[in-house]
Amino acid sequence: MPPRLTAQDFDQELLILFDAYVHGTLDRRSFLAQAQKFAKVGVTAAGLLAALSPNFAAGQQVPKDDARLKTERLSYPSPAGNGTVNGYLARPASAGTNKLPAVLVIHENRGLNPHIEDIARRLALDGFMAFAPDALTPLGGYPGDEDKARELFATLNQAKALEDFVAAAEWLNARPDASGKLGAVGFCYGGGIVHVLAARLPQLNAAVPFYGNVPAPSEAAKVKAPLLVHHAAVDERINAAWPAYAAALKKAGVKYQEHQYPGTQHGFNNDTTPRYDAAAAKLAWDRTIAFFKSRLQAAS
């Protein structure tokens, strides 16, 4: 088996182009046209795109049928007129009927793909009840193809999607097998949603956004949940707004920690793509689990 490619195997300008493509500011045709100059003998622009795109099998850490877990697909009512929203729930099998602290897992801008389901299983192995909603439910759900998922996401009613995430947090926290302690973790788009939920939900006990867009600084005073914020080093699009928001959080007396991981790209925690940085991802994830355990598993 050939060695996995890493960010160091690609030109930084190409990685920036790929980030623009992932986030919808560059379409496939434009990406391929601009990526052509990075193509080498035997490697086309399309080949570069394929190499940068997710490989879910390579990134899976917890098997779907892991006997240590109980997983199920559930739905909850949408307050936004979307009927019901689908999601993926994971609990430790050993928990039985015991009440567990709950963590809402919010996906990137592709919906509930296999990587996010794997994140939910990882949380369950650490003793949490994790629930990952699929914001693409009203459009038919995650389509099984990342390009199609991005296209669908561009048409999603974002105001309604936000209300569905708020409802997901409330539904999860109200479950009879939930302890009443609630956390949220999100990645990229999901990280931005976590920042919004931290200002929106007074019952949120811990919030962990990975490289997510921040709200306007005026929203910082509404934040009640302690924050653990993870940033990539090479991520100008996200990092530019952070200093003003951090200053507003500090002024409002919000408890927050922020870590930036040297040499990392946006998406460094996603182990299905070459932007994954194993050392930084492990450190960020260890910090995340420790943060959730201290905030959600501690005695009330």
CSV table of C-alpha atoms in Angstrom, one decimal:
chain,number,residue,atom,x,y,z
A,1,MET,CA,0.0,0.0,0.0
A,2,PRO,CA,1.5,3.4,-0.9
A,3,PRO,CA,2.1,5.9,1.9
A,4,ARG,CA,-0.7,8.3,2.7
A,5,LEU,CA,-0.2,11.8,1.2
A,6,THR,CA,0.0,14.7,3.5
A,7,ALA,CA,-0.3,18.5,3.1
A,8,GLN,CA,3.5,18.6,2.6
A,9,ASP,CA,3.0,16.7,-0.6
A,10,PHE,CA,1.1,19.6,-2.2
A,11,ASP,CA,1.9,23.2,-3.1
A,12,GLN,CA,0.4,25.7,-0.6
A,13,GLU,CA,-1.3,27.6,-3.4
A,14,LEU,CA,-3.0,24.4,-4.5
A,15,LEU,CA,-4.2,23.7,-1.0
A,16,ILE,CA,-5.7,27.3,-0.9
A,17,LEU,CA,-7.5,26.6,-4.2
A,18,PHE,CA,-8.8,23.3,-2.8
A,19,ASP,CA,-10.1,25.2,0.3
A,20,ALA,CA,-11.9,27.6,-2.0
A,21,TYR,CA,-13.4,24.7,-3.9
A,22,VAL,CA,-14.5,22.9,-0.7
A,23,HIS,CA,-16.2,26.0,0.6
A,24,GLY,CA,-18.1,26.8,-2.6
A,25,THR,CA,-16.2,29.9,-3.7
A,26,LEU,CA,-14.7,28.0,-6.6
A,27,ASP,CA,-16.6,25.5,-8.8
A,28,ARG,CA,-15.1,22.3,-10.0
A,29,ARG,CA,-14.3,23.5,-13.5
A,30,SER,CA,-12.5,26.6,-12.1
A,31,PHE,CA,-10.6,24.5,-9.7
A,32,LEU,CA,-9.4,22.1,-12.4
A,33,ALA,CA,-8.4,25.0,-14.7
A,34,GLN,CA,-6.4,26.7,-12.0
A,35,ALA,CA,-4.9,23.4,-10.6
A,36,GLN,CA,-3.6,22.4,-14.0
A,37,LYS,CA,-0.4,24.3,-13.5
A,38,PHE,CA,0.4,22.0,-10.5
A,39,ALA,CA,-0.1,18.9,-12.6
A,40,LYS,CA,3.1,16.9,-13.3
A,41,VAL,CA,3.9,14.0,-15.6
A,42,GLY,CA,1.3,11.3,-15.0
A,43,VAL,CA,-0.8,13.4,-12.7
A,44,THR,CA,-3.7,15.5,-14.1
A,45,ALA,CA,-5.6,18.3,-12.4
A,46,ALA,CA,-8.4,15.8,-11.9
A,47,GLY,CA,-6.0,13.4,-10.3
A,48,LEU,CA,-4.9,16.1,-7.9
A,49,LEU,CA,-8.5,16.8,-6.9
A,50,ALA,CA,-9.0,13.0,-6.3
A,51,ALA,CA,-5.9,12.9,-4.2
A,52,LEU,CA,-7.1,15.8,-2.0
A,53,SER,CA,-10.6,14.5,-1.7
A,54,PRO,CA,-11.8,12.3,1.3
A,55,ASN,CA,-11.0,8.7,1.7
A,56,PHE,CA,-13.4,7.6,4.3
A,57,ALA,CA,-12.1,4.1,4.7
A,58,ALA,CA,-8.6,5.3,5.3
A,59,GLY,CA,-9.9,7.7,8.0
A,60,GLN,CA,-12.2,5.4,9.9
A,61,GLN,CA,-11.0,4.9,13.5
A,62,VAL,CA,-14.0,3.1,15.0
A,63,PRO,CA,-15.7,0.4,13.0
A,64,LYS,CA,-19.5,0.8,12.3
A,65,ASP,CA,-20.2,-2.5,14.0
A,66,ASP,CA,-17.9,-2.0,17.0
A,67,ALA,CA,-19.4,-4.2,19.8
A,68,ARG,CA,-18.5,-1.7,22.4
A,69,LEU,CA,-21.1,0.7,21.0
A,70,LYS,CA,-24.8,1.0,20.4
A,71,THR,CA,-25.6,3.1,17.3
A,72,GLU,CA,-28.9,3.9,15.7
A,73,ARG,CA,-30.4,6.3,13.1
A,74,LEU,CA,-33.1,8.5,14.6
A,75,SER,CA,-35.1,11.5,13.7
A,76,TYR,CA,-36.4,14.5,15.7
A,77,PRO,CA,-39.1,17.1,14.9
A,78,SER,CA,-38.0,20.2,12.9
A,79,PRO,CA,-39.3,23.5,14.2
A,80,ALA,CA,-38.5,25.0,10.8
A,81,GLY,CA,-41.1,23.3,8.7
A,82,ASN,CA,-38.8,20.5,7.6
A,83,GLY,CA,-40.9,17.7,9.1
A,84,THR,CA,-38.3,15.6,10.9
A,85,VAL,CA,-34.5,15.7,10.7
A,86,ASN,CA,-32.4,12.6,10.5
A,87,GLY,CA,-29.4,11.9,12.6
A,88,TYR,CA,-26.9,9.3,14.0
A,89,LEU,CA,-26.8,8.4,17.7
A,90,ALA,CA,-23.9,6.6,19.3
A,91,ARG,CA,-23.7,5.4,23.0
A,92,PRO,CA,-21.4,3.1,24.8
A,93,ALA,CA,-23.0,-0.3,24.9
A,94,SER,CA,-21.9,-0.8,28.5
A,95,ALA,CA,-24.0,2.2,29.7
A,96,GLY,CA,-27.2,0.2,29.6
A,97,THR,CA,-30.0,2.5,30.8
A,98,ASN,CA,-27.6,4.9,32.6
A,99,LYS,CA,-27.9,8.5,31.9
A,100,LEU,CA,-25.0,10.0,29.9
A,101,PRO,CA,-23.7,13.4,29.2
A,102,ALA,CA,-24.6,14.3,25.7
A,103,VAL,CA,-22.6,15.9,22.8
A,104,LEU,CA,-24.1,17.3,19.7
A,105,VAL,CA,-21.7,16.7,16.7
A,106,ILE,CA,-22.1,19.2,13.8
A,107,HIS,CA,-20.8,18.3,10.4
A,108,GLU,CA,-18.8,20.3,7.8
A,109,ASN,CA,-20.6,21.7,4.7
A,110,ARG,CA,-21.3,18.2,3.3
A,111,GLY,CA,-23.9,16.9,5.7
A,112,LEU,CA,-23.7,13.7,7.7
A,113,ASN,CA,-20.9,11.8,6.0
A,114,PRO,CA,-19.1,8.7,7.2
A,115,HIS,CA,-16.3,10.8,8.8
A,116,ILE,CA,-18.8,12.6,11.1
A,117,GLU,CA,-20.5,9.3,12.0
A,118,ASP,CA,-17.0,8.1,13.0
A,119,ILE,CA,-16.5,11.2,15.2
A,120,ALA,CA,-19.7,10.3,17.0
A,121,ARG,CA,-18.5,6.8,17.6
A,122,ARG,CA,-15.2,8.1,19.0
A,123,LEU,CA,-17.1,10.3,21.5
A,124,ALA,CA,-19.2,7.3,22.5
A,125,LEU,CA,-16.1,5.3,23.3
A,126,ASP,CA,-15.1,8.0,25.7
A,127,GLY,CA,-18.4,7.7,27.6
A,128,PHE,CA,-20.6,10.3,25.9
A,129,MET,CA,-23.9,10.0,24.1
A,130,ALA,CA,-23.2,11.6,20.8
A,131,PHE,CA,-25.7,12.7,18.2
A,132,ALA,CA,-24.9,14.0,14.7
A,133,PRO,CA,-27.9,15.5,12.8
A,134,ASP,CA,-27.9,15.8,9.0
A,135,ALA,CA,-28.7,19.3,7.9
A,136,LEU,CA,-29.3,18.0,4.4
A,137,THR,CA,-32.3,15.9,5.5
A,138,PRO,CA,-34.8,18.3,3.8
A,139,LEU,CA,-32.9,17.9,0.5
A,140,GLY,CA,-32.8,14.1,0.7
A,141,GLY,CA,-30.0,13.7,3.1
A,142,TYR,CA,-26.3,13.2,2.6
A,143,PRO,CA,-26.1,11.8,-1.0
A,144,GLY,CA,-23.0,9.6,-0.6
A,145,ASP,CA,-21.0,11.8,-2.9
A,146,GLU,CA,-19.0,14.8,-1.6
A,147,ASP,CA,-19.4,16.9,-4.7
A,148,LYS,CA,-23.1,16.4,-4.8
A,149,ALA,CA,-23.3,17.1,-1.1
A,150,ARG,CA,-21.5,20.4,-1.6
A,151,GLU,CA,-23.9,21.3,-4.4
A,152,LEU,CA,-26.9,20.5,-2.2
A,153,PHE,CA,-25.5,22.4,0.7
A,154,ALA,CA,-25.3,25.6,-1.4
A,155,THR,CA,-29.1,25.5,-1.8
A,156,LEU,CA,-29.8,24.8,1.9
A,157,ASN,CA,-31.9,27.3,3.7
A,158,GLN,CA,-29.4,28.3,6.4
A,159,ALA,CA,-31.8,30.0,8.7
A,160,LYS,CA,-34.0,26.9,8.9
A,161,ALA,CA,-30.9,24.7,9.2
A,162,LEU,CA,-29.8,26.7,12.3
A,163,GLU,CA,-33.2,26.2,13.9
A,164,ASP,CA,-32.9,22.5,13.2
A,165,PHE,CA,-29.5,22.4,15.0
A,166,VAL,CA,-31.0,24.3,18.0
A,167,ALA,CA,-33.9,21.8,18.1
A,168,ALA,CA,-31.4,18.9,17.9
A,169,ALA,CA,-29.5,20.2,21.0
A,170,GLU,CA,-32.8,20.6,22.9
A,171,TRP,CA,-34.1,17.2,21.8
A,172,LEU,CA,-30.8,15.5,22.7
A,173,ASN,CA,-30.6,17.2,26.1
A,174,ALA,CA,-34.2,16.2,26.9
A,175,ARG,CA,-33.8,12.5,26.2
A,176,PRO,CA,-34.5,10.3,29.2
A,177,ASP,CA,-31.1,8.7,28.8
A,178,ALA,CA,-29.3,12.1,28.9
A,179,SER,CA,-27.8,13.4,32.1
A,180,GLY,CA,-28.7,17.0,31.6
A,181,LYS,CA,-25.1,18.0,30.7
A,182,LEU,CA,-24.8,19.1,27.1
A,183,GLY,CA,-21.8,19.8,24.9
A,184,ALA,CA,-21.3,20.6,21.2
A,185,VAL,CA,-18.4,20.1,18.8
A,186,GLY,CA,-18.3,21.1,15.2
A,187,PHE,CA,-15.9,21.3,12.3
A,188,CYS,CA,-15.6,24.1,9.8
A,189,TYR,CA,-19.2,25.0,9.0
A,190,GLY,CA,-20.1,23.0,12.1
A,191,GLY,CA,-17.6,25.0,14.1
A,192,GLY,CA,-19.4,28.2,13.1
A,193,ILE,CA,-22.7,26.7,14.2
A,194,VAL,CA,-21.2,25.7,17.6
A,195,HIS,CA,-20.1,29.4,18.1
A,196,VAL,CA,-23.7,30.4,17.3
A,197,LEU,CA,-25.2,27.8,19.7
A,198,ALA,CA,-22.8,28.9,22.4
A,199,ALA,CA,-24.5,32.4,22.2
A,200,ARG,CA,-28.0,31.0,21.7
A,201,LEU,CA,-28.3,28.1,24.2
A,202,PRO,CA,-28.0,28.9,27.9
A,203,GLN,CA,-28.1,25.1,28.7
A,204,LEU,CA,-25.0,24.4,26.7
A,205,ASN,CA,-22.2,23.4,29.2
A,206,ALA,CA,-19.3,23.2,26.8
A,207,ALA,CA,-18.6,24.2,23.2
A,208,VAL,CA,-15.7,23.1,21.0
A,209,PRO,CA,-15.5,24.7,17.5
A,210,PHE,CA,-12.8,23.5,15.2
A,211,TYR,CA,-11.8,26.2,12.7
A,212,GLY,CA,-15.3,27.7,12.5
A,213,ASN,CA,-16.5,31.2,11.5
A,214,VAL,CA,-17.3,33.4,14.5
A,215,PRO,CA,-20.4,35.5,15.0
A,216,ALA,CA,-20.2,39.3,15.1
A,217,PRO,CA,-18.3,40.6,18.2
A,218,SER,CA,-21.6,42.0,19.5
A,219,GLU,CA,-22.8,38.4,20.0
A,220,ALA,CA,-20.0,37.6,22.4
A,221,ALA,CA,-21.7,38.9,25.5
A,222,LYS,CA,-24.5,36.4,25.0
A,223,VAL,CA,-22.1,33.4,25.3
A,224,LYS,CA,-22.6,31.5,28.5
A,225,ALA,CA,-20.9,28.2,27.6
A,226,PRO,CA,-17.1,27.8,28.2
A,227,LEU,CA,-15.3,27.6,24.8
A,228,LEU,CA,-12.4,25.5,23.6
A,229,VAL,CA,-11.5,26.9,20.2
A,230,HIS,CA,-9.2,25.1,17.8
A,231,HIS,CA,-7.6,26.9,14.9
A,232,ALA,CA,-5.3,25.9,12.0
A,233,ALA,CA,-2.2,28.0,11.4
A,234,VAL,CA,-2.7,28.4,7.7
A,235,ASP,CA,-6.3,29.5,7.5
A,236,GLU,CA,-6.6,33.2,6.8
A,237,ARG,CA,-10.3,33.0,5.9
A,238,ILE,CA,-11.2,31.8,9.4
A,239,ASN,CA,-8.4,33.4,11.5
A,240,ALA,CA,-8.9,36.9,10.3
A,241,ALA,CA,-12.1,37.4,12.3
A,242,TRP,CA,-10.9,35.7,15.5
A,243,PRO,CA,-8.9,38.6,17.3
A,244,ALA,CA,-11.9,40.9,17.4
A,245,TYR,CA,-14.2,38.1,18.6
A,246,ALA,CA,-11.7,37.0,21.2
A,247,ALA,CA,-11.4,40.6,22.5
A,248,ALA,CA,-15.2,40.7,22.8
A,249,LEU,CA,-15.3,37.4,24.6
A,250,LYS,CA,-12.6,38.6,27.0
A,251,LYS,CA,-14.5,41.9,27.6
A,252,ALA,CA,-17.7,39.9,28.3
A,253,GLY,CA,-15.9,37.7,30.8
A,254,VAL,CA,-16.5,34.5,28.8
A,255,LYS,CA,-14.3,31.6,29.7
A,256,TYR,CA,-12.5,30.4,26.6
A,257,GLN,CA,-9.3,28.7,25.6
A,258,GLU,CA,-7.9,29.0,22.1
A,259,HIS,CA,-5.2,26.9,20.5
A,260,GLN,CA,-3.6,27.4,17.1
A,261,TYR,CA,-1.6,24.4,15.7
A,262,PRO,CA,1.6,25.3,14.0
A,263,GLY,CA,2.0,24.3,10.3
A,264,THR,CA,-1.6,23.0,10.0
A,265,GLN,CA,-4.1,23.6,7.3
A,266,HIS,CA,-7.9,24.2,7.6
A,267,GLY,CA,-9.5,20.8,8.2
A,268,PHE,CA,-6.4,19.3,10.0
A,269,ASN,CA,-8.6,17.2,12.2
A,270,ASN,CA,-10.3,15.4,9.3
A,271,ASP,CA,-8.3,12.2,8.8
A,272,THR,CA,-9.9,11.4,5.5
A,273,THR,CA,-7.9,14.0,3.5
A,274,PRO,CA,-4.2,14.9,3.1
A,275,ARG,CA,-4.8,18.1,5.0
A,276,TYR,CA,-5.0,15.9,8.1
A,277,ASP,CA,-2.1,16.5,10.6
A,278,ALA,CA,-1.9,13.4,12.9
A,279,ALA,CA,0.0,15.0,15.7
A,280,ALA,CA,-2.1,18.2,15.8
A,281,ALA,CA,-5.3,16.3,15.5
A,282,LYS,CA,-4.4,14.0,18.4
A,283,LEU,CA,-3.5,16.9,20.6
A,284,ALA,CA,-6.7,18.8,19.7
A,285,TRP,CA,-8.8,15.7,20.2
A,286,ASP,CA,-7.2,14.9,23.6
A,287,ARG,CA,-7.8,18.4,24.7
A,288,THR,CA,-11.4,18.2,23.5
A,289,ILE,CA,-12.1,15.0,25.4
A,290,ALA,CA,-10.5,16.3,28.5
A,291,PHE,CA,-12.6,19.5,28.2
A,292,PHE,CA,-15.8,17.6,27.8
A,293,LYS,CA,-15.0,15.3,30.7
A,294,SER,CA,-14.3,18.2,33.0
A,295,ARG,CA,-17.4,20.1,32.0
A,296,LEU,CA,-19.9,17.3,31.4
A,297,GLN,CA,-18.9,14.4,33.5
A,298,ALA,CA,-18.1,16.3,36.7
A,299,ALA,CA,-20.6,16.2,39.5
A,300,SER,CA,-23.3,18.8,39.3
